[in-house]
Amino acid sequence: MMKAFKTYIPLAAMALTMALASCGTQKKAVNDSAGKQTTSVTEANSAANQLKFVQKVSDNQLYQKNVVASMTFTLSSDGNDISVPGQLRMRKDQVIRMQLQVPVIGSEVGRVEFTPSYVLLIDRIHKQYIKADYNQLDFLRDNGLNFYSLQALFWNQLLLPGTQKVGESDLKKFAADLSSSGDTWPVSLKNGNISYQWTAEKATGRILKALITYASKQNGQSTLKWDYSDFRKLGSKMYPANQTISFTTNATKKHNAATVKLEMNKLSTDDSWEAETQVPSKYKQMNAEDVLKKLLSM
C-alpha cells in the first residue's frame, strides 16, 4: 500500500490541479404590424423563459460559508485505480482543501489546496511541496480556471470566467435550450476558445453535470467533465455528496486522461479549522512547471 501511495499521490495532485448554437426557426418576415408584434412577443417570451430557468439554476447555490466532509478519494488513470480516505474542507472565497490519508491509520500523506492567489500541493511522504500562482500552471491558465472557477465547480454552481461570482445582472449572459426533451435542459456559455455547458434538471434547476471544453489549433483540445449525484440537505439547500471529475487532453501531443471520484459523508458546515496551511520549513519546494511536465509524460 505504501508503494502505491508513493506512485499515485503526485499523480493525484496533478489530476486534481488540472483539476474546465442551438438551432432556431427563422420566422418569415411579414408586412403587417400584427405579424411583427407576434414575432417580437414570441422572441421576448423565449428570452424571458431562458432567463427564468437560469435564475432557477443559480438559486440552488449554498448560503453556507463552510463545507466540510470526510470522503473516499478514488483516482483512475492508465488502467490503474487507487482509493484512499480523506477530508474535504472548503471555506467560501478563501480555500478548497483536500487531504489524503493512509487507510486505517488516518495520517495525512498528501494535501491539495486552492486559494485565490495560489495552488499548494504537499507530498508528506517525500517532504516536498509545490506552491504556484495560477499563471504558472499552463492548463489552469489556458482553460480560464482560477480559484473562483474551481470553487463554483466544487460548490455545484454556475461560473463566469474572470469574475468572483455570478451576479443577477450576469445571468443574461447564459443561454438555455428549453426545446430539448427529457428531464434536463442545457445551460451554456461561450468564452473565446472555451465552451461551458451545464446540464440542469427542469423541475429543480439542480446542476447534474458541468462540461468545459477548450480547443485551439496550437494547444489541441482539453475537456473537464464534472458529474454530480447523491444530493443531500445542507442547510436549506441540497449539495452533491458524490462528485466525479474526468479530465482528458492531447495538448501534450499525447492523450492523457484521469478520473477522480469524491464520495463524501458526514457533511457539515463546521468552521473550527484554519484556512491557511503552514508548510514545514524542512520541506523542499519543487518547481511547478518541471514537476507537472514530468507527471504529464508518465
mmCIF file of N, CA and C in Angstrom, residues 97-223:
data_model
loop_
_atom_site.group_PDB
_atom_site.id
_atom_site.type_symbol
_atom_site.label_atom_id
_atom_site.label_comp_id
_atom_site.label_asym_id
_atom_site.label_seq_id
_atom_site.Cartn_x
_atom_site.Cartn_y
_atom_site.Cartn_z
ATOM 1 N N ARG A 97 -9.655 22.665 0.120
ATOM 2 C CA ARG A 97 -8.561 21.803 0.598
ATOM 3 C C ARG A 97 -8.987 20.348 0.592
ATOM 4 N N MET A 98 -8.148 19.499 -0.009
ATOM 5 C CA MET A 98 -8.345 18.058 0.030
ATOM 6 C C MET A 98 -7.144 17.401 0.687
ATOM 7 N N GLN A 99 -7.396 16.614 1.697
ATOM 8 C CA GLN A 99 -6.329 15.929 2.428
ATOM 9 C C GLN A 99 -6.493 14.423 2.221
ATOM 10 N N LEU A 100 -5.423 13.770 1.773
ATOM 11 C CA LEU A 100 -5.434 12.333 1.528
ATOM 12 C C LEU A 100 -4.733 11.625 2.673
ATOM 13 N N GLN A 101 -5.298 10.497 3.103
ATOM 14 C CA GLN A 101 -4.817 9.835 4.304
ATOM 15 C C GLN A 101 -4.478 8.365 4.060
ATOM 16 N N VAL A 102 -3.690 7.808 4.964
ATOM 17 C CA VAL A 102 -3.390 6.375 4.946
ATOM 18 C C VAL A 102 -4.608 5.632 5.502
ATOM 19 N N PRO A 103 -5.095 4.605 4.809
ATOM 20 C CA PRO A 103 -6.226 3.840 5.336
ATOM 21 C C PRO A 103 -5.934 3.287 6.732
ATOM 22 N N VAL A 104 -6.961 3.237 7.545
ATOM 23 C CA VAL A 104 -6.914 2.710 8.908
ATOM 24 C C VAL A 104 -6.129 3.636 9.839
ATOM 25 N N ILE A 105 -4.865 3.913 9.489
ATOM 26 C CA ILE A 105 -4.031 4.747 10.348
ATOM 27 C C ILE A 105 -4.556 6.177 10.403
ATOM 28 N N GLY A 106 -4.937 6.712 9.244
ATOM 29 C CA GLY A 106 -5.529 8.036 9.184
ATOM 30 C C GLY A 106 -4.562 9.197 9.092
ATOM 31 N N SER A 107 -3.253 8.941 9.080
ATOM 32 C CA SER A 107 -2.299 10.043 8.975
ATOM 33 C C SER A 107 -2.306 10.609 7.548
ATOM 34 N N GLU A 108 -2.061 11.903 7.427
ATOM 35 C CA GLU A 108 -2.107 12.571 6.135
ATOM 36 C C GLU A 108 -0.847 12.297 5.325
ATOM 37 N N VAL A 109 -1.029 11.958 4.038
ATOM 38 C CA VAL A 109 0.114 11.735 3.153
ATOM 39 C C VAL A 109 0.200 12.766 2.040
ATOM 40 N N GLY A 110 -0.902 13.432 1.747
ATOM 41 C CA GLY A 110 -0.888 14.429 0.689
ATOM 42 C C GLY A 110 -1.971 15.464 0.899
ATOM 43 N N ARG A 111 -1.716 16.663 0.405
ATOM 44 C CA ARG A 111 -2.692 17.746 0.545
ATOM 45 C C ARG A 111 -2.692 18.573 -0.735
ATOM 46 N N VAL A 112 -3.884 18.899 -1.205
ATOM 47 C CA VAL A 112 -4.054 19.774 -2.358
ATOM 48 C C VAL A 112 -4.893 20.956 -1.889
ATOM 49 N N GLU A 113 -4.387 22.168 -2.111
ATOM 50 C CA GLU A 113 -5.071 23.346 -1.588
ATOM 51 C C GLU A 113 -5.119 24.437 -2.642
ATOM 52 N N PHE A 114 -6.329 24.922 -2.902
ATOM 53 C CA PHE A 114 -6.524 26.045 -3.809
ATOM 54 C C PHE A 114 -6.935 27.265 -2.991
ATOM 55 N N THR A 115 -6.285 28.395 -3.232
ATOM 56 C CA THR A 115 -6.660 29.660 -2.614
ATOM 57 C C THR A 115 -6.820 30.676 -3.744
ATOM 58 N N PRO A 116 -7.344 31.860 -3.473
ATOM 59 C CA PRO A 116 -7.489 32.849 -4.551
ATOM 60 C C PRO A 116 -6.172 33.236 -5.223
ATOM 61 N N SER A 117 -5.049 33.117 -4.514
ATOM 62 C CA SER A 117 -3.776 33.583 -5.081
ATOM 63 C C SER A 117 -2.795 32.486 -5.467
ATOM 64 N N TYR A 118 -2.976 31.257 -4.965
ATOM 65 C CA TYR A 118 -2.009 30.213 -5.299
ATOM 66 C C TYR A 118 -2.608 28.811 -5.155
ATOM 67 N N VAL A 119 -1.886 27.854 -5.749
ATOM 68 C CA VAL A 119 -2.190 26.424 -5.602
ATOM 69 C C VAL A 119 -1.067 25.805 -4.798
ATOM 70 N N LEU A 120 -1.396 25.007 -3.805
ATOM 71 C CA LEU A 120 -0.397 24.367 -2.952
ATOM 72 C C LEU A 120 -0.592 22.855 -2.990
ATOM 73 N N LEU A 121 0.474 22.134 -3.324
ATOM 74 C CA LEU A 121 0.473 20.672 -3.310
ATOM 75 C C LEU A 121 1.540 20.215 -2.323
ATOM 76 N N ILE A 122 1.147 19.399 -1.353
ATOM 77 C CA ILE A 122 2.107 18.917 -0.364
ATOM 78 C C ILE A 122 2.189 17.399 -0.432
ATOM 79 N N ASP A 123 3.385 16.896 -0.606
ATOM 80 C CA ASP A 123 3.672 15.465 -0.586
ATOM 81 C C ASP A 123 4.401 15.179 0.727
ATOM 82 N N ARG A 124 3.681 14.675 1.702
ATOM 83 C CA ARG A 124 4.273 14.480 3.032
ATOM 84 C C ARG A 124 5.173 13.246 3.077
ATOM 85 N N ILE A 125 4.998 12.333 2.147
ATOM 86 C CA ILE A 125 5.855 11.144 2.107
ATOM 87 C C ILE A 125 7.287 11.535 1.759
ATOM 88 N N HIS A 126 7.419 12.389 0.728
ATOM 89 C CA HIS A 126 8.754 12.799 0.280
ATOM 90 C C HIS A 126 9.167 14.149 0.849
ATOM 91 N N LYS A 127 8.316 14.735 1.700
ATOM 92 C CA LYS A 127 8.608 16.031 2.332
ATOM 93 C C LYS A 127 8.971 17.095 1.292
ATOM 94 N N GLN A 128 8.073 17.248 0.332
ATOM 95 C CA GLN A 128 8.268 18.263 -0.689
ATOM 96 C C GLN A 128 6.919 18.903 -1.031
ATOM 97 N N TYR A 129 6.985 20.062 -1.677
ATOM 98 C CA TYR A 129 5.744 20.753 -1.999
ATOM 99 C C TYR A 129 5.914 21.624 -3.234
ATOM 100 N N ILE A 130 4.768 21.968 -3.818
ATOM 101 C CA ILE A 130 4.720 22.904 -4.938
ATOM 102 C C ILE A 130 3.794 24.033 -4.521
ATOM 103 N N LYS A 131 4.233 25.263 -4.717
ATOM 104 C CA LYS A 131 3.382 26.428 -4.468
ATOM 105 C C LYS A 131 3.517 27.346 -5.662
ATOM 106 N N ALA A 132 2.403 27.566 -6.363
ATOM 107 C CA ALA A 132 2.469 28.345 -7.601
ATOM 108 C C ALA A 132 1.202 29.156 -7.769
ATOM 109 N N ASP A 133 1.335 30.295 -8.451
ATOM 110 C CA ASP A 133 0.118 31.044 -8.768
ATOM 111 C C ASP A 133 -0.487 30.450 -10.037
ATOM 112 N N TYR A 134 -1.680 30.866 -10.357
ATOM 113 C CA TYR A 134 -2.432 30.240 -11.442
ATOM 114 C C TYR A 134 -1.796 30.497 -12.805
ATOM 115 N N ASN A 135 -1.085 31.586 -12.963
ATOM 116 C CA ASN A 135 -0.423 31.865 -14.238
ATOM 117 C C ASN A 135 0.756 30.941 -14.497
ATOM 118 N N GLN A 136 1.274 30.280 -13.459
ATOM 119 C CA GLN A 136 2.381 29.346 -13.626
ATOM 120 C C GLN A 136 1.911 27.959 -14.062
ATOM 121 N N LEU A 137 0.628 27.709 -13.947
ATOM 122 C CA LEU A 137 0.074 26.397 -14.291
ATOM 123 C C LEU A 137 -0.662 26.521 -15.618
ATOM 124 N N ASP A 138 0.007 26.066 -16.674
ATOM 125 C CA ASP A 138 -0.489 26.284 -18.034
ATOM 126 C C ASP A 138 -1.919 25.816 -18.233
ATOM 127 N N PHE A 139 -2.236 24.617 -17.747
ATOM 128 C CA PHE A 139 -3.571 24.071 -18.007
ATOM 129 C C PHE A 139 -4.644 24.948 -17.396
ATOM 130 N N LEU A 140 -4.466 25.344 -16.146
ATOM 131 C CA LEU A 140 -5.459 26.180 -15.481
ATOM 132 C C LEU A 140 -5.575 27.538 -16.170
ATOM 133 N N ARG A 141 -4.437 28.136 -16.503
ATOM 134 C CA ARG A 141 -4.436 29.453 -17.142
ATOM 135 C C ARG A 141 -5.113 29.394 -18.509
ATOM 136 N N ASP A 142 -4.701 28.444 -19.353
ATOM 137 C CA ASP A 142 -5.215 28.374 -20.719
ATOM 138 C C ASP A 142 -6.700 28.035 -20.765
ATOM 139 N N ASN A 143 -7.175 27.328 -19.757
ATOM 140 C CA ASN A 143 -8.579 26.930 -19.744
ATOM 141 C C ASN A 143 -9.449 27.864 -18.905
ATOM 142 N N GLY A 144 -8.882 29.008 -18.541
ATOM 143 C CA GLY A 144 -9.671 30.006 -17.837
ATOM 144 C C GLY A 144 -10.081 29.596 -16.443
ATOM 145 N N LEU A 145 -9.309 28.694 -15.824
ATOM 146 C CA LEU A 145 -9.662 28.204 -14.500
ATOM 147 C C LEU A 145 -8.811 28.886 -13.433
ATOM 148 N N ASN A 146 -9.463 29.682 -12.614
ATOM 149 C CA ASN A 146 -8.789 30.249 -11.457
ATOM 150 C C ASN A 146 -9.495 29.722 -10.204
ATOM 151 N N PHE A 147 -9.183 30.266 -9.072
ATOM 152 C CA PHE A 147 -9.779 29.782 -7.830
ATOM 153 C C PHE A 147 -11.302 29.854 -7.864
ATOM 154 N N TYR A 148 -11.833 30.956 -8.344
ATOM 155 C CA TYR A 148 -13.280 31.143 -8.291
ATOM 156 C C TYR A 148 -14.017 30.220 -9.275
ATOM 157 N N SER A 149 -13.365 29.890 -10.392
ATOM 158 C CA SER A 149 -13.948 28.909 -11.314
ATOM 159 C C SER A 149 -14.006 27.534 -10.662
ATOM 160 N N LEU A 150 -12.892 27.126 -10.049
ATOM 161 C CA LEU A 150 -12.851 25.831 -9.373
ATOM 162 C C LEU A 150 -13.821 25.795 -8.202
ATOM 163 N N GLN A 151 -13.925 26.891 -7.482
ATOM 164 C CA GLN A 151 -14.855 26.948 -6.363
ATOM 165 C C GLN A 151 -16.288 26.711 -6.838
ATOM 166 N N ALA A 152 -16.671 27.341 -7.941
ATOM 167 C CA ALA A 152 -18.016 27.145 -8.478
ATOM 168 C C ALA A 152 -18.262 25.683 -8.835
ATOM 169 N N LEU A 153 -17.247 25.010 -9.380
ATOM 170 C CA LEU A 153 -17.401 23.600 -9.748
ATOM 171 C C LEU A 153 -17.541 22.728 -8.502
ATOM 172 N N PHE A 154 -16.710 22.951 -7.492
ATOM 173 C CA PHE A 154 -16.807 22.174 -6.259
ATOM 174 C C PHE A 154 -18.110 22.453 -5.507
ATOM 175 N N TRP A 155 -18.620 23.676 -5.627
ATOM 176 C CA TRP A 155 -19.826 24.061 -4.897
ATOM 177 C C TRP A 155 -21.095 23.838 -5.717
ATOM 178 N N ASN A 156 -20.956 23.278 -6.942
ATOM 179 C CA ASN A 156 -22.135 22.950 -7.758
ATOM 180 C C ASN A 156 -22.891 24.205 -8.197
ATOM 181 N N GLN A 157 -22.130 25.161 -8.780
ATOM 182 C CA GLN A 157 -22.724 26.429 -9.199
ATOM 183 C C GLN A 157 -22.306 26.787 -10.615
ATOM 184 N N LEU A 158 -23.008 27.741 -11.202
ATOM 185 C CA LEU A 158 -22.586 28.320 -12.472
ATOM 186 C C LEU A 158 -21.328 29.137 -12.252
ATOM 187 N N LEU A 159 -20.525 29.283 -13.292
ATOM 188 C CA LEU A 159 -19.334 30.128 -13.196
ATOM 189 C C LEU A 159 -19.260 31.053 -14.395
ATOM 190 N N LEU A 160 -18.630 32.183 -14.183
ATOM 191 C CA LEU A 160 -18.394 33.159 -15.232
ATOM 192 C C LEU A 160 -16.914 33.519 -15.195
ATOM 193 N N PRO A 161 -16.137 33.159 -16.222
ATOM 194 C CA PRO A 161 -14.684 33.394 -16.211
ATOM 195 C C PRO A 161 -14.343 34.855 -15.917
ATOM 196 N N GLY A 162 -13.340 35.041 -15.069
ATOM 197 C CA GLY A 162 -12.869 36.376 -14.766
ATOM 198 C C GLY A 162 -13.642 37.106 -13.692
ATOM 199 N N THR A 163 -14.637 36.449 -13.100
ATOM 200 C CA THR A 163 -15.418 37.086 -12.046
ATOM 201 C C THR A 163 -15.383 36.244 -10.775
ATOM 202 N N GLN A 164 -15.584 36.880 -9.641
ATOM 203 C CA GLN A 164 -15.579 36.171 -8.370
ATOM 204 C C GLN A 164 -16.870 35.403 -8.149
ATOM 205 N N LYS A 165 -17.971 35.940 -8.655
ATOM 206 C CA LYS A 165 -19.252 35.255 -8.524
ATOM 207 C C LYS A 165 -20.177 35.686 -9.654
ATOM 208 N N VAL A 166 -21.211 34.918 -9.870
ATOM 209 C CA VAL A 166 -22.204 35.226 -10.894
ATOM 210 C C VAL A 166 -23.310 36.051 -10.245
ATOM 211 N N GLY A 167 -23.411 37.307 -10.624
ATOM 212 C CA GLY A 167 -24.435 38.187 -10.073
ATOM 213 C C GLY A 167 -25.721 38.124 -10.876
ATOM 214 N N GLU A 168 -26.753 38.765 -10.355
ATOM 215 C CA GLU A 168 -28.058 38.774 -11.025
ATOM 216 C C GLU A 168 -27.942 39.333 -12.440
ATOM 217 N N SER A 169 -27.158 40.388 -12.596
ATOM 218 C CA SER A 169 -27.041 41.021 -13.910
ATOM 219 C C SER A 169 -26.248 40.166 -14.906
ATOM 220 N N ASP A 170 -25.540 39.154 -14.401
ATOM 221 C CA ASP A 170 -24.741 38.291 -15.275
ATOM 222 C C ASP A 170 -25.557 37.150 -15.880
ATOM 223 N N LEU A 171 -26.708 36.869 -15.318
ATOM 224 C CA LEU A 171 -27.454 35.676 -15.722
ATOM 225 C C LEU A 171 -27.885 35.719 -17.187
ATOM 226 N N LYS A 172 -28.077 36.917 -17.720
ATOM 227 C CA LYS A 172 -28.500 37.034 -19.122
ATOM 228 C C LYS A 172 -27.393 36.639 -20.091
ATOM 229 N N LYS A 173 -26.176 36.467 -19.587
ATOM 230 C CA LYS A 173 -25.068 36.057 -20.446
ATOM 231 C C LYS A 173 -25.101 34.557 -20.744
ATOM 232 N N PHE A 174 -25.906 33.819 -19.995
ATOM 233 C CA PHE A 174 -26.018 32.373 -20.192
ATOM 234 C C PHE A 174 -27.206 32.078 -21.109
ATOM 235 N N ALA A 175 -27.062 31.024 -21.920
ATOM 236 C CA ALA A 175 -28.148 30.593 -22.798
ATOM 237 C C ALA A 175 -28.698 29.257 -22.306
ATOM 238 N N ALA A 176 -29.994 29.094 -22.401
ATOM 239 C CA ALA A 176 -30.628 27.827 -22.022
ATOM 240 C C ALA A 176 -31.441 27.317 -23.196
ATOM 241 N N ASP A 177 -31.252 26.070 -23.561
ATOM 242 C CA ASP A 177 -32.020 25.451 -24.634
ATOM 243 C C ASP A 177 -33.242 24.773 -24.022
ATOM 244 N N LEU A 178 -34.380 25.441 -24.089
ATOM 245 C CA LEU A 178 -35.603 24.932 -23.464
ATOM 246 C C LEU A 178 -36.422 24.060 -24.406
ATOM 247 N N SER A 179 -35.859 23.741 -25.560
ATOM 248 C CA SER A 179 -36.600 22.932 -26.530
ATOM 249 C C SER A 179 -36.274 21.445 -26.421
ATOM 250 N N SER A 180 -35.245 21.108 -25.648
ATOM 251 C CA SER A 180 -34.821 19.711 -25.573
ATOM 252 C C SER A 180 -35.812 18.870 -24.783
ATOM 253 N N SER A 181 -35.907 17.595 -25.128
ATOM 254 C CA SER A 181 -36.804 16.679 -24.432
ATOM 255 C C SER A 181 -36.085 16.065 -23.235
ATOM 256 N N GLY A 182 -36.803 15.289 -22.448
ATOM 257 C CA GLY A 182 -36.206 14.656 -21.288
ATOM 258 C C GLY A 182 -36.407 15.485 -20.032
ATOM 259 N N ASP A 183 -35.677 15.130 -18.987
ATOM 260 C CA ASP A 183 -35.850 15.772 -17.684
ATOM 261 C C ASP A 183 -34.868 16.896 -17.421
ATOM 262 N N THR A 184 -33.985 17.187 -18.377
ATOM 263 C CA THR A 184 -32.963 18.218 -18.164
ATOM 264 C C THR A 184 -32.932 19.217 -19.311
ATOM 265 N N TRP A 185 -32.390 20.391 -19.034
ATOM 266 C CA TRP A 185 -32.135 21.405 -20.046
ATOM 267 C C TRP A 185 -30.678 21.846 -19.939
ATOM 268 N N PRO A 186 -30.005 22.052 -21.068
ATOM 269 C CA PRO A 186 -28.622 22.523 -21.027
ATOM 270 C C PRO A 186 -28.547 24.044 -20.901
ATOM 271 N N VAL A 187 -27.605 24.506 -20.095
ATOM 272 C CA VAL A 187 -27.302 25.927 -19.960
ATOM 273 C C VAL A 187 -25.870 26.108 -20.443
ATOM 274 N N SER A 188 -25.620 27.085 -21.305
ATOM 275 C CA SER A 188 -24.305 27.188 -21.916
ATOM 276 C C SER A 188 -23.744 28.608 -21.879
ATOM 277 N N LEU A 189 -22.422 28.661 -22.061
ATOM 278 C CA LEU A 189 -21.698 29.926 -22.091
ATOM 279 C C LEU A 189 -20.468 29.727 -22.967
ATOM 280 N N LYS A 190 -20.181 30.703 -23.821
ATOM 281 C CA LYS A 190 -19.011 30.643 -24.691
ATOM 282 C C LYS A 190 -18.074 31.775 -24.328
ATOM 283 N N ASN A 191 -16.774 31.465 -24.172
ATOM 284 C CA ASN A 191 -15.781 32.479 -23.830
ATOM 285 C C ASN A 191 -14.497 32.195 -24.603
ATOM 286 N N GLY A 192 -14.344 32.822 -25.772
ATOM 287 C CA GLY A 192 -13.170 32.587 -26.610
ATOM 288 C C GLY A 192 -13.077 31.149 -27.066
ATOM 289 N N ASN A 193 -11.945 30.485 -26.758
ATOM 290 C CA ASN A 193 -11.753 29.086 -27.144
ATOM 291 C C ASN A 193 -12.399 28.095 -26.177
ATOM 292 N N ILE A 194 -13.064 28.620 -25.165
ATOM 293 C CA ILE A 194 -13.613 27.756 -24.122
ATOM 294 C C ILE A 194 -15.136 27.761 -24.164
ATOM 295 N N SER A 195 -15.714 26.551 -24.128
ATOM 296 C CA SER A 195 -17.165 26.404 -24.075
ATOM 297 C C SER A 195 -17.548 25.760 -22.745
ATOM 298 N N TYR A 196 -18.576 26.298 -22.129
ATOM 299 C CA TYR A 196 -19.076 25.776 -20.860
ATOM 300 C C TYR A 196 -20.509 25.297 -21.052
ATOM 301 N N GLN A 197 -20.831 24.136 -20.499
ATOM 302 C CA GLN A 197 -22.202 23.660 -20.550
ATOM 303 C C GLN A 197 -22.566 22.951 -19.248
ATOM 304 N N TRP A 198 -23.717 23.319 -18.715
ATOM 305 C CA TRP A 198 -24.229 22.683 -17.508
ATOM 306 C C TRP A 198 -25.530 21.975 -17.856
ATOM 307 N N THR A 199 -25.703 20.770 -17.346
ATOM 308 C CA THR A 199 -26.947 20.040 -17.532
ATOM 309 C C THR A 199 -27.736 20.131 -16.230
ATOM 310 N N ALA A 200 -28.918 20.740 -16.293
ATOM 311 C CA ALA A 200 -29.699 21.006 -15.084
ATOM 312 C C ALA A 200 -31.087 20.386 -15.180
ATOM 313 N N GLU A 201 -31.597 19.919 -14.054
ATOM 314 C CA GLU A 201 -32.939 19.350 -14.002
ATOM 315 C C GLU A 201 -33.979 20.424 -14.316
ATOM 316 N N LYS A 202 -34.945 20.063 -15.134
ATOM 317 C CA LYS A 202 -36.005 21.002 -15.475
ATOM 318 C C LYS A 202 -36.796 21.418 -14.232
ATOM 319 N N ALA A 203 -37.146 20.449 -13.420
ATOM 320 C CA ALA A 203 -38.039 20.701 -12.292
ATOM 321 C C ALA A 203 -37.390 21.522 -11.192
ATOM 322 N N THR A 204 -36.132 21.244 -10.889
ATOM 323 C CA THR A 204 -35.477 21.875 -9.737
ATOM 324 C C THR A 204 -34.404 22.888 -10.100
ATOM 325 N N GLY A 205 -33.874 22.820 -11.325
ATOM 326 C CA GLY A 205 -32.749 23.663 -11.704
ATOM 327 C C GLY A 205 -31.427 23.158 -11.156
ATOM 328 N N ARG A 206 -31.440 21.992 -10.549
ATOM 329 C CA ARG A 206 -30.232 21.427 -9.930
ATOM 330 C C ARG A 206 -29.234 20.990 -11.005
ATOM 331 N N ILE A 207 -27.969 21.390 -10.861
ATOM 332 C CA ILE A 207 -26.927 21.047 -11.838
ATOM 333 C C ILE A 207 -26.491 19.595 -11.626
ATOM 334 N N LEU A 208 -26.594 18.789 -12.676
ATOM 335 C CA LEU A 208 -26.182 17.386 -12.623
ATOM 336 C C LEU A 208 -24.833 17.153 -13.285
ATOM 337 N N LYS A 209 -24.485 18.007 -14.260
ATOM 338 C CA LYS A 209 -23.216 17.852 -14.972
ATOM 339 C C LYS A 209 -22.687 19.227 -15.366
ATOM 340 N N ALA A 210 -21.371 19.333 -15.417
ATOM 341 C CA ALA A 210 -20.718 20.520 -15.968
ATOM 342 C C ALA A 210 -19.642 20.040 -16.936
ATOM 343 N N LEU A 211 -19.560 20.671 -18.085
ATOM 344 C CA LEU A 211 -18.582 20.276 -19.096
ATOM 345 C C LEU A 211 -17.875 21.517 -19.613
ATOM 346 N N ILE A 212 -16.547 21.522 -19.500
ATOM 347 C CA ILE A 212 -15.743 22.630 -20.009
ATOM 348 C C ILE A 212 -14.850 22.082 -21.120
ATOM 349 N N THR A 213 -14.936 22.687 -22.290
ATOM 350 C CA THR A 213 -14.159 22.237 -23.445
ATOM 351 C C THR A 213 -13.295 23.376 -23.956
ATOM 352 N N TYR A 214 -12.003 23.108 -24.041
ATOM 353 C CA TYR A 214 -11.043 24.092 -24.563
ATOM 354 C C TYR A 214 -10.470 23.537 -25.861
ATOM 355 N N ALA A 215 -10.502 24.338 -26.925
ATOM 356 C CA ALA A 215 -9.982 23.871 -28.214
ATOM 357 C C ALA A 215 -9.248 24.996 -28.926
ATOM 358 N N SER A 216 -8.042 24.682 -29.396
ATOM 359 C CA SER A 216 -7.281 25.643 -30.197
ATOM 360 C C SER A 216 -6.347 24.878 -31.127
ATOM 361 N N LYS A 217 -5.963 25.523 -32.236
ATOM 362 C CA LYS A 217 -5.071 24.881 -33.184
ATOM 363 C C LYS A 217 -3.693 24.656 -32.586
ATOM 364 N N GLN A 218 -3.274 25.567 -31.707
ATOM 365 C CA GLN A 218 -1.935 25.468 -31.133
ATOM 366 C C GLN A 218 -1.854 24.431 -30.018
ATOM 367 N N ASN A 219 -2.861 24.388 -29.158
ATOM 368 C CA ASN A 219 -2.787 23.562 -27.951
ATOM 369 C C ASN A 219 -3.719 22.349 -27.937
ATOM 370 N N GLY A 220 -4.341 22.061 -29.074
ATOM 371 C CA GLY A 220 -5.207 20.889 -29.132
ATOM 372 C C GLY A 220 -6.490 21.082 -28.329
ATOM 373 N N GLN A 221 -7.036 19.993 -27.855
ATOM 374 C CA GLN A 221 -8.308 20.049 -27.137
ATOM 375 C C GLN A 221 -8.197 19.414 -25.758
ATOM 376 N N SER A 222 -8.845 20.041 -24.790
ATOM 377 C CA SER A 222 -8.910 19.514 -23.431
ATOM 378 C C SER A 222 -10.356 19.592 -22.966
ATOM 379 N N THR A 223 -10.775 18.617 -22.184
ATOM 380 C CA THR A 223 -12.121 18.646 -21.622
ATOM 381 C C THR A 223 -12.062 18.341 -20.133
#
